XYZ file of C-alpha atoms in Angstrom:
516
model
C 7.040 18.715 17.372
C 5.143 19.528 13.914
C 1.997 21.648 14.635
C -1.021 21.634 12.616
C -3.280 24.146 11.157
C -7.039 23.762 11.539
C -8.663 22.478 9.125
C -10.757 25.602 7.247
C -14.184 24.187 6.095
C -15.209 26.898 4.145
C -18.846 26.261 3.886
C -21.074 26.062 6.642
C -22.928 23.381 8.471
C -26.038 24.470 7.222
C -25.148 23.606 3.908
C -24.495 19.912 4.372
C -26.589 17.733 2.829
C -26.500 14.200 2.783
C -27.222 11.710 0.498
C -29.565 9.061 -0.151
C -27.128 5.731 -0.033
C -29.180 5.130 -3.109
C -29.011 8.280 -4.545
C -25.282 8.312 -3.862
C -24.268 5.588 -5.421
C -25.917 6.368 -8.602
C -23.555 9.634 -8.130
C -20.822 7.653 -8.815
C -21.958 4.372 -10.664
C -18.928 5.192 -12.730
C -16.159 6.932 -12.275
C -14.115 5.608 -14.755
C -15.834 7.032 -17.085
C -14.346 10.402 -17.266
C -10.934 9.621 -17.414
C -10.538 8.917 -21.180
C -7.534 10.983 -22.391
C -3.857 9.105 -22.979
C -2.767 12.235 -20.981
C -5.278 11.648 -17.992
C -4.147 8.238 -17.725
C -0.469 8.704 -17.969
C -1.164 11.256 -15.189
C -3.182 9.184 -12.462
C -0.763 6.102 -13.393
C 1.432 8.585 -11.226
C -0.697 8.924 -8.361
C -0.688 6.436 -5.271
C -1.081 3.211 -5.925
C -4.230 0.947 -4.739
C -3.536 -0.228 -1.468
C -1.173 2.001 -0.844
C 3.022 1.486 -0.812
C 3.282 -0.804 2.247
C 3.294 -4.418 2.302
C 0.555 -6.490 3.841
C 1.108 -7.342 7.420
C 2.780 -3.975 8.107
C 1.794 -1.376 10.700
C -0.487 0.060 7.894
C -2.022 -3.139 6.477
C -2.282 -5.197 9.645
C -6.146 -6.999 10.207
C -7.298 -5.841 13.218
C -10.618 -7.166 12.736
C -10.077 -9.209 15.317
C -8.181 -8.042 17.882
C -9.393 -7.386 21.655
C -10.049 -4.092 22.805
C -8.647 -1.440 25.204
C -9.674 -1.875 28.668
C -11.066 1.532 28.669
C -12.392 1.740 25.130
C -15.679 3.353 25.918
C -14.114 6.223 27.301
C -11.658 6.887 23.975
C -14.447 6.542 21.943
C -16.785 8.465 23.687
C -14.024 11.451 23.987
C -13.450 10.766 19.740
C -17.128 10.920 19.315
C -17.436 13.934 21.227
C -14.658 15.939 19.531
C -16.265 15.041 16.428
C -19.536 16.270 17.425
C -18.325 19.469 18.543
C -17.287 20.474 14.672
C -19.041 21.081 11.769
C -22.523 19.759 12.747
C -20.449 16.245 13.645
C -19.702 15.943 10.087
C -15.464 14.770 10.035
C -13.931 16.465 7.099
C -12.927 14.308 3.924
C -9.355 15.895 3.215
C -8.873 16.024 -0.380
C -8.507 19.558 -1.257
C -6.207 20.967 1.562
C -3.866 19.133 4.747
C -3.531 16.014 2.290
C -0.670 14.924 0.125
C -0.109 14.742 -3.202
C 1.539 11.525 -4.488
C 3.908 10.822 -7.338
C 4.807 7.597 -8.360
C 8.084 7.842 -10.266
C 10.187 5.702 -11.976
C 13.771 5.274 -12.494
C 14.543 8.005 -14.888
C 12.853 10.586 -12.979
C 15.758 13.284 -12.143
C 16.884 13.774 -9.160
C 16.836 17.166 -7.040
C 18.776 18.319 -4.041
C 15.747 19.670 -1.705
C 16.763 22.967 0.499
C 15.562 23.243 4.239
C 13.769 26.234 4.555
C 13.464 25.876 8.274
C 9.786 27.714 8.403
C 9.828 26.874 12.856
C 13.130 28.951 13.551
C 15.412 26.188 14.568
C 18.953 27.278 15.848
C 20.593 24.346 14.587
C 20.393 22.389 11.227
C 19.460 18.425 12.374
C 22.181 15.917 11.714
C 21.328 13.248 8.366
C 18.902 16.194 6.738
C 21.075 17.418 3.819
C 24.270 16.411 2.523
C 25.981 12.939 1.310
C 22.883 10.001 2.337
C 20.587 13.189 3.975
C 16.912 12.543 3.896
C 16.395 16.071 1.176
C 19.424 15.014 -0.632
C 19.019 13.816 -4.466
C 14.996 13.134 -4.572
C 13.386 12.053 -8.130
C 10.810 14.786 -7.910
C 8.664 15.160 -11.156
C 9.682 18.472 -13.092
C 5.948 19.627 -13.052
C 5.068 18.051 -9.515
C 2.988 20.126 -7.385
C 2.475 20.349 -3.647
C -1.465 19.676 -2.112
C -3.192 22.529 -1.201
C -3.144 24.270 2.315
C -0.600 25.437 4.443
C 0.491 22.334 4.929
C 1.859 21.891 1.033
C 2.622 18.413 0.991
C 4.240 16.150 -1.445
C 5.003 12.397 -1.440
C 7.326 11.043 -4.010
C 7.467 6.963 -3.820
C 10.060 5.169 -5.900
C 9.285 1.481 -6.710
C 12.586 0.981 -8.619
C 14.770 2.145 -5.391
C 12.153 0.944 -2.899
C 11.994 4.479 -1.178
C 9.355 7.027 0.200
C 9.801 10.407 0.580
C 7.608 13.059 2.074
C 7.789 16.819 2.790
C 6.251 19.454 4.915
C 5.639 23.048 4.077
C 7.093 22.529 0.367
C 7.657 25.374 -2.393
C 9.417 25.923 -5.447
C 10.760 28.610 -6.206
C 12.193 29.892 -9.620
C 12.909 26.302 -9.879
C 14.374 24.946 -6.698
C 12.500 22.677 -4.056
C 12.621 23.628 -0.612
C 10.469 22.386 2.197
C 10.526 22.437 6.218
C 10.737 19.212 6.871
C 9.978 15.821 6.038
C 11.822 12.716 5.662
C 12.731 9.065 3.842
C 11.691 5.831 4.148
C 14.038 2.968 2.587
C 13.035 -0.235 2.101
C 9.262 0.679 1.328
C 8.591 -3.115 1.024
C 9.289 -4.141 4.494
C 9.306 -0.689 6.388
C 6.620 -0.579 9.042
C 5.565 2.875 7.662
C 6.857 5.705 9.892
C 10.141 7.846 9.841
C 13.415 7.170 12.196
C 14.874 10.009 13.824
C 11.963 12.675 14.340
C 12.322 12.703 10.508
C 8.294 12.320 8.167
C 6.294 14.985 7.189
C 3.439 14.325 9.963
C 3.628 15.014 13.496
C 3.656 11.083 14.954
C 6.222 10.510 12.476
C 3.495 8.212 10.404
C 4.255 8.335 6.878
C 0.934 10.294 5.218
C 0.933 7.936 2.536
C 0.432 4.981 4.532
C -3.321 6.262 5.886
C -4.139 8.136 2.874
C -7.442 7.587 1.107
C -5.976 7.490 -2.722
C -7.792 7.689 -5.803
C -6.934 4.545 -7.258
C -8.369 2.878 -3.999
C -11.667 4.404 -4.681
C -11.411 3.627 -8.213
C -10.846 -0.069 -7.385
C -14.045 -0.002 -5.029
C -11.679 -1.096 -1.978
C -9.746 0.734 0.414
C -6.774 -1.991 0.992
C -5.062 -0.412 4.392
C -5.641 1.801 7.665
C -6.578 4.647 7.736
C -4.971 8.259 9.348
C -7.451 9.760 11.143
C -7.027 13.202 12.607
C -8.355 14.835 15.242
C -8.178 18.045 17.539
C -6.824 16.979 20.639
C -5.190 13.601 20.941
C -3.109 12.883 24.592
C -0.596 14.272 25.894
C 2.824 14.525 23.595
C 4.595 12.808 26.354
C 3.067 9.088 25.528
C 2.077 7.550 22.128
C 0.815 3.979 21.162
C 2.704 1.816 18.390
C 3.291 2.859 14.862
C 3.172 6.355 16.079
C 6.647 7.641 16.775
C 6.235 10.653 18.997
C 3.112 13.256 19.602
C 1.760 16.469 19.391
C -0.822 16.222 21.761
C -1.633 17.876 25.143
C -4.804 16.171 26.500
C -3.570 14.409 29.586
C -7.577 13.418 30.867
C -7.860 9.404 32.071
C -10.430 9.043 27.903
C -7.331 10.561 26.186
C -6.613 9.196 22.864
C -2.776 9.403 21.949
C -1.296 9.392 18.765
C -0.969 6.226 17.094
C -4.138 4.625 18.515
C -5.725 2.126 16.844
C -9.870 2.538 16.290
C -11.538 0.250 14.693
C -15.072 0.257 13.731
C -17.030 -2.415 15.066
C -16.853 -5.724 12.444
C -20.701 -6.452 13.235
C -22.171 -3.274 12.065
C -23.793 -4.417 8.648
C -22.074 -1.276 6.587
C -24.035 -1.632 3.640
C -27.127 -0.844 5.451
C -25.619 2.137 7.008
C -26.962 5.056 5.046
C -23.414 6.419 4.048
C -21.733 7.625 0.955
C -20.402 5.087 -0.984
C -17.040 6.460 -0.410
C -17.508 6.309 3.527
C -18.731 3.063 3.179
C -15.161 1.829 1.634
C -13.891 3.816 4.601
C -15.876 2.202 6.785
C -15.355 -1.395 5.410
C -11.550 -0.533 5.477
C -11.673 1.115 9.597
C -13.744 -3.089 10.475
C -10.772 -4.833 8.825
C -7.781 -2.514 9.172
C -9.150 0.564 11.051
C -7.997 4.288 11.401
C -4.463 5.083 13.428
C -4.512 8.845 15.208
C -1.570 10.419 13.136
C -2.179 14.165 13.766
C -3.962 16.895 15.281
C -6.282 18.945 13.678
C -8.807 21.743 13.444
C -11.722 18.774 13.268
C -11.601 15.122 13.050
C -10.723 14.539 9.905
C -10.134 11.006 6.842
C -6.860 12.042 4.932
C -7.177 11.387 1.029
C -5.300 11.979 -1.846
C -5.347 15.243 -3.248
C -6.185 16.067 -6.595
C -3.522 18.774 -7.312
C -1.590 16.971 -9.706
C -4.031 15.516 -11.996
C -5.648 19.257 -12.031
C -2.585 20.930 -12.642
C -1.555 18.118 -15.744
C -4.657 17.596 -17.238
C -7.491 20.420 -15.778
C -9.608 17.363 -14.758
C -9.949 16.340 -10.715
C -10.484 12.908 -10.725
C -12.673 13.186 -7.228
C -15.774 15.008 -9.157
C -16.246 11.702 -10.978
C -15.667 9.143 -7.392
C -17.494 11.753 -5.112
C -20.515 12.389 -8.003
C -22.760 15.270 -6.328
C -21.896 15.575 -3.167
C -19.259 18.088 -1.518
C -15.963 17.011 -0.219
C -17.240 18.099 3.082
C -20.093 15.921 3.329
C -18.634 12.377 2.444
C -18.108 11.730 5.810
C -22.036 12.073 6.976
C -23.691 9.867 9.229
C -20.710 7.890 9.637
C -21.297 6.178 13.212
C -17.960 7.421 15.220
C -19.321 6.375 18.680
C -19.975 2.618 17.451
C -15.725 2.929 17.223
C -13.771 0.583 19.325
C -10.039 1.193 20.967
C -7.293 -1.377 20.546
C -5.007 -1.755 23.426
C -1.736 0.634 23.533
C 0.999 -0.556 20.957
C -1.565 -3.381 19.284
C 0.768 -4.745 16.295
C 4.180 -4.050 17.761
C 6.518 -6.464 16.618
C 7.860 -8.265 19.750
C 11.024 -8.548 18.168
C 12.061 -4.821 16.643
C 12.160 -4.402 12.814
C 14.281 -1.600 10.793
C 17.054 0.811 10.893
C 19.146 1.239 14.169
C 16.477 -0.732 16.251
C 18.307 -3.080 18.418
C 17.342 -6.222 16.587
C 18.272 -8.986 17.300
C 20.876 -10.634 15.820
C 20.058 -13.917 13.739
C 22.190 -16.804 15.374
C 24.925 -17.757 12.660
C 25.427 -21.495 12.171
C 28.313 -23.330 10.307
C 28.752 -22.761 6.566
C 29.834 -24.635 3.770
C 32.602 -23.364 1.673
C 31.904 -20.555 -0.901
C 30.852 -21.913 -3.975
C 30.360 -18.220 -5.685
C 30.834 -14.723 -4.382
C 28.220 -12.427 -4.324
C 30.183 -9.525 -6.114
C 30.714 -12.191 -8.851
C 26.788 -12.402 -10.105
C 24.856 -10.312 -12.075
C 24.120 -8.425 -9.395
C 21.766 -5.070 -9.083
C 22.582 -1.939 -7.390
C 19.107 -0.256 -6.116
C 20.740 2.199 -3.601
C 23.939 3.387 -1.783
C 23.811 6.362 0.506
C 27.503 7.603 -0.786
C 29.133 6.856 -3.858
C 28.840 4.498 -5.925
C 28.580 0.251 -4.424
C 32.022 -1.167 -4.963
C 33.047 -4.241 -6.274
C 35.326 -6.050 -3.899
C 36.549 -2.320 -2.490
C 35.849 -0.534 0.344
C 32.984 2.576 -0.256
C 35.212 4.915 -0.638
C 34.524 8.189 -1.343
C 32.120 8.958 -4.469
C 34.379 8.442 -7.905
C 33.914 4.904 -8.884
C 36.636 2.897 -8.054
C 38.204 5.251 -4.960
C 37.752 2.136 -2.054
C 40.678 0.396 -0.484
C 41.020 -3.222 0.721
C 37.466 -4.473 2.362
C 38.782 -4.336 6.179
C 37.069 -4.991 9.336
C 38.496 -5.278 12.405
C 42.270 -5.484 11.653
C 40.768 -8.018 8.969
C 41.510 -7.824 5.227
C 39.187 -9.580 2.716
C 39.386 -10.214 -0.818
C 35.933 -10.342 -2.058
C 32.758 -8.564 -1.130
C 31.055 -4.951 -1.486
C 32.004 -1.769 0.281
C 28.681 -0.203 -0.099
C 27.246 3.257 2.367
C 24.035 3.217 4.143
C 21.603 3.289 3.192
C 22.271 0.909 0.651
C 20.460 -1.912 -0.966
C 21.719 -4.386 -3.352
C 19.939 -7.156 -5.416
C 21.778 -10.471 -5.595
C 20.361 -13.668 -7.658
C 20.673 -16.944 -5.822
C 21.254 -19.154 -8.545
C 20.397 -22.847 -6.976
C 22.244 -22.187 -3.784
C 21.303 -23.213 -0.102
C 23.150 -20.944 2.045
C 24.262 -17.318 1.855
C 26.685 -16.404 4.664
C 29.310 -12.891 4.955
C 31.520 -11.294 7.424
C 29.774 -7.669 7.984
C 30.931 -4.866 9.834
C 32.103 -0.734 9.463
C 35.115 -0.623 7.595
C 38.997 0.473 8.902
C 38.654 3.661 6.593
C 35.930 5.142 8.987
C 38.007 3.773 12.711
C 35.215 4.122 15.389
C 32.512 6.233 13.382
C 29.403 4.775 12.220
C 26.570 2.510 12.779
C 24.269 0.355 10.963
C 22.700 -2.808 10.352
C 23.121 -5.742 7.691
C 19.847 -7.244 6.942
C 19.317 -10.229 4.019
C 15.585 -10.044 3.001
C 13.686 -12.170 0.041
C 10.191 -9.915 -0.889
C 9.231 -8.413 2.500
C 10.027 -11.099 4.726
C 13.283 -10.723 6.876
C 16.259 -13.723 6.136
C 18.934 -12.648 8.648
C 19.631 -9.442 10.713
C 23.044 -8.933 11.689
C 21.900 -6.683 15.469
C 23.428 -2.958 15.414
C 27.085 -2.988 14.087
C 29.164 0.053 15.348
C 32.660 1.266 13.882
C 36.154 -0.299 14.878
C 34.193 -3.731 16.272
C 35.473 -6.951 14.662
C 33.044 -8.755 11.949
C 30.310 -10.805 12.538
C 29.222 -13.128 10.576
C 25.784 -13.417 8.905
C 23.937 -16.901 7.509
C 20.551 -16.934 5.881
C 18.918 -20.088 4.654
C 18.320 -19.276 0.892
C 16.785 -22.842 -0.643
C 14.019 -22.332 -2.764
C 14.538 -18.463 -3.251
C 15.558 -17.041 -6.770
C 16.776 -13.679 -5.020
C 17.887 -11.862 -2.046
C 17.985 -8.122 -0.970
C 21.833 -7.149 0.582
C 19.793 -4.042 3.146
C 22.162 -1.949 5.115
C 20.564 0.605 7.187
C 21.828 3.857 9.324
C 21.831 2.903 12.683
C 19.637 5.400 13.915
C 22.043 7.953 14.724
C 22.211 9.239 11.154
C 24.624 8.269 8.030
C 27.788 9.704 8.850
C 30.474 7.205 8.813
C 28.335 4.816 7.931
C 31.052 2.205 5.451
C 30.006 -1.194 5.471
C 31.007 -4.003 3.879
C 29.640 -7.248 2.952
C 32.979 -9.616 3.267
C 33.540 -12.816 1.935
C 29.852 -12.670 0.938
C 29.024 -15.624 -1.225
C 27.069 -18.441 -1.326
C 27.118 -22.268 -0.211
C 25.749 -25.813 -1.709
């Protein structure tokens, strides 16, 4: 499991002073104002974007506002309160200058970098799906002048709209010109992920991407914070349980008020906020914990808000966009007077989807139901390669290897098709509908890789789910996929690893096509 440094608030509890609401808010009536440059604005146009990467209705951006609470709520919050009170003069730190992230948003002509492992714990073994062909470090569109957040942690997030993926890294250098980090992770399918890493893969230690709780600077620009929030503190439960979206634990408290990783706290929706005398800043986070509340991601030295941090802009442009949103008052004292005992606890795994979502999960399978002949093939459109884990998509071909061109016959199961893409998780492919009612294909692993591999076919249009095709393993026969398509100008071709990493993982889309 990741460990965490504490968090080192330099200045001492003496020194915090808090503001006025009144006077705060005049401290940042507006913060617009100083970013002026072309260069300052091509900069933060990189940063996170408001609301953060995940869609609405995922783990991250899921109204809790109403939701019931846990049975033993008063005793979480209590032991949340009382952590927080034990650190710093009960002042939770506002992480924007060290343990945060920065963010890049890049586009499609950033250039893409092999990241090394520099395996900063001391493992024996190198983990299976890290580097090589489809590994989590392998070809990442970092920025040529990005630059890690401060701390030990040294975090980076690079999310790519145009390919629909999220990385993040841990512990990350460069050095005379070549990345290297300790570990971290990818997220594909941004749009409809959940927001946490497969595998024991993400750069946090519940395996919650950063990004999806982070504070960002465009949020506080826009006067809204659009999402949950991470929230850490210094001793969640026991490593040995965690609540929904979390992913695993570093914790060790095992009393009957422990909070585990991936709990859900919201702040009670009756509390009047704006009469709270807060920062205006903590008031967004406040407003933001009523409708969407904070999820227990990590351990830390102190309770702590995760936000974006400022080392990018600085490094660009010299100018730290938080002086302007935070006005007068210290990083360390945003968080003042914030009311942590009038929290409430949701019960364990609030939000899980009762039917699993994402890579190598077990869904299951859509039922298929009888299809019309094939009016058009899919691998006849103008269709629009966003991804393949290995090599390039083919065109009626098998995968392959990684020249253009190097596939075989599409075969599945002793089966040979004509038409269709041999494509590599993970792999995502953009198809246009054109008029259509029904989109139906034969999936499985393909001959070339016998009894390796595992993945899952998934048909999506935006972020909501079409067809799933269950957990498709090498040398089984094809099964056949059907997705009602009326009304829908597009639809995303997903395949994703089946949670045992990549390797082997050829699939093809056979016969795919579409029906009147």
């Amino acid at each position: 499991m990741l460990r965490r440094l504490p968090v080192a608030l330099t200045l001492a509890t003496s020194a915090v002073v808090a503001l006025s609401a009144s006077a705060a808010t005049s401290a940042i009536a507006a913060p617009a104002a100083s970013v002026t440059s072309t260069t300052e604005s091509a900069v933060l146009a990189r940063t996170m974007p408001a609301g953060g990467v995940f869609s609405q209705g995922t783990a991250w951006r899921l109204d809790v506002s109403k939701a019931p609470k846990n049975a033993n709520s008063a005793a979480m919050v209590k032991n949340v309160a009382a952590q927080t009170a034990a650190q710093y003069g009960g002042v939770a730190a506002f992480n924007a200058y060290q343990y945060s992230t920065s963010v890049y948003t890049v586009s499609s002509s950033t250039p893409k970098v092999d990241v090394k492992w520099n395996n900063c714990q001391g493992k024996s073994w190198t983990p299976a799906g890290l580097l090589g062909p489809g590994g989590q470090f392998t070809q990442v569109p970092i920025p040529v002048d990005a630059v890690p957040a401060k701390g030990s942690d040294s975090q980076l997030t690079i999310y790519s709209p145009s390919t629909d993926q999220l990385w993040e890294f841990w512990v990350t250098k460069k050095v005379d010109g070549v990345w290297s980090a300790c570990w971290g992770g990818r997220i594909d399918g941004v749009s409809y992920s959940q927001g946490y890493f497969q595998d024991g893969f993400g750069a946090s230690a519940s395996g919650l991407a950063v990004a999806g709780g982070t504070v960002g600077i465009k949020d506080v620009q826009s006067g809204a914070i659009d999402h949950a929030l991470a929230l850490h503190i210094p001793t969640p439960g026991t490593w040995k349980e965690f609540s929904y979206p979390a992913q695993r634990s570093d914790g060790y408290d095992t009393s009957a008020a422990r909070v585990p990783e991936g709990t859900r706290l919201r702040l009670d929706p009756s509390i009047d906020v704006d009469s709270l005398a807060l920062h205006p800043v903590a008031k967004m986070i406040a407003k933001a914990a009523q409708k969407y509340g904070f999820i227990v991601t990590d351990k830390a030295g102190c309770t702590a808000v995760v936000a974006e941090s400022p080392a990018a802009a600085i490094a660009a442009t010299g100018v730290d966009p938080w002086k302007a949103l935070l006005g007068s008052t210290p990083s360390y004292s945003v968080m003042k007077n914030f009311p942590w005992d009038k929290l409430q606890a949701l019960p364990k795994d609030y939000g899980k989807p009762s039917a699993p979502t994402g890579a190598g999960d077990g869904a299951t399978p859509t039922p298929t139901t009888t299809v019309g002949p094939i009016s058009k093939y899919a691998s006849d459109t103008a269709y629009r390669v966003l991804r393949n884990g290995w090599g390039p998509v083919e065109k009626d071909r098998s995968n392959g290897e990684q020249a253009a061109g190097d596939g075989k016959a599409l075969k599945v199961g002793g089966t040979t098709y004509a038409k269709g893409f041999g494509v590599h998780a993970s792999s995502e492919i953009v198809v246009p509908v054109n008029g259509a009612k029904t989109f139906s294909s034969k999936v499985g692993l393909d001959a070339e890789v016998g009894t390796r591999g595992s993945v899952q076919f998934q048909v999506w249009n935006g972020g909501k789910k079409l067809a799933d095709s269950g957990l498709v393993r090498g040398g089984e026969a094809a099964r056949t996929i059907v997705a009602d398509v009326s009304g829908v100008s597009e639809i995303r071709l997903v395949v994703t690893d089946g949670g045992n990493g990549v390797s082997g993982d050829h699939a093809d889309w056979a016969n795919a096509g579409f029906s009147s």
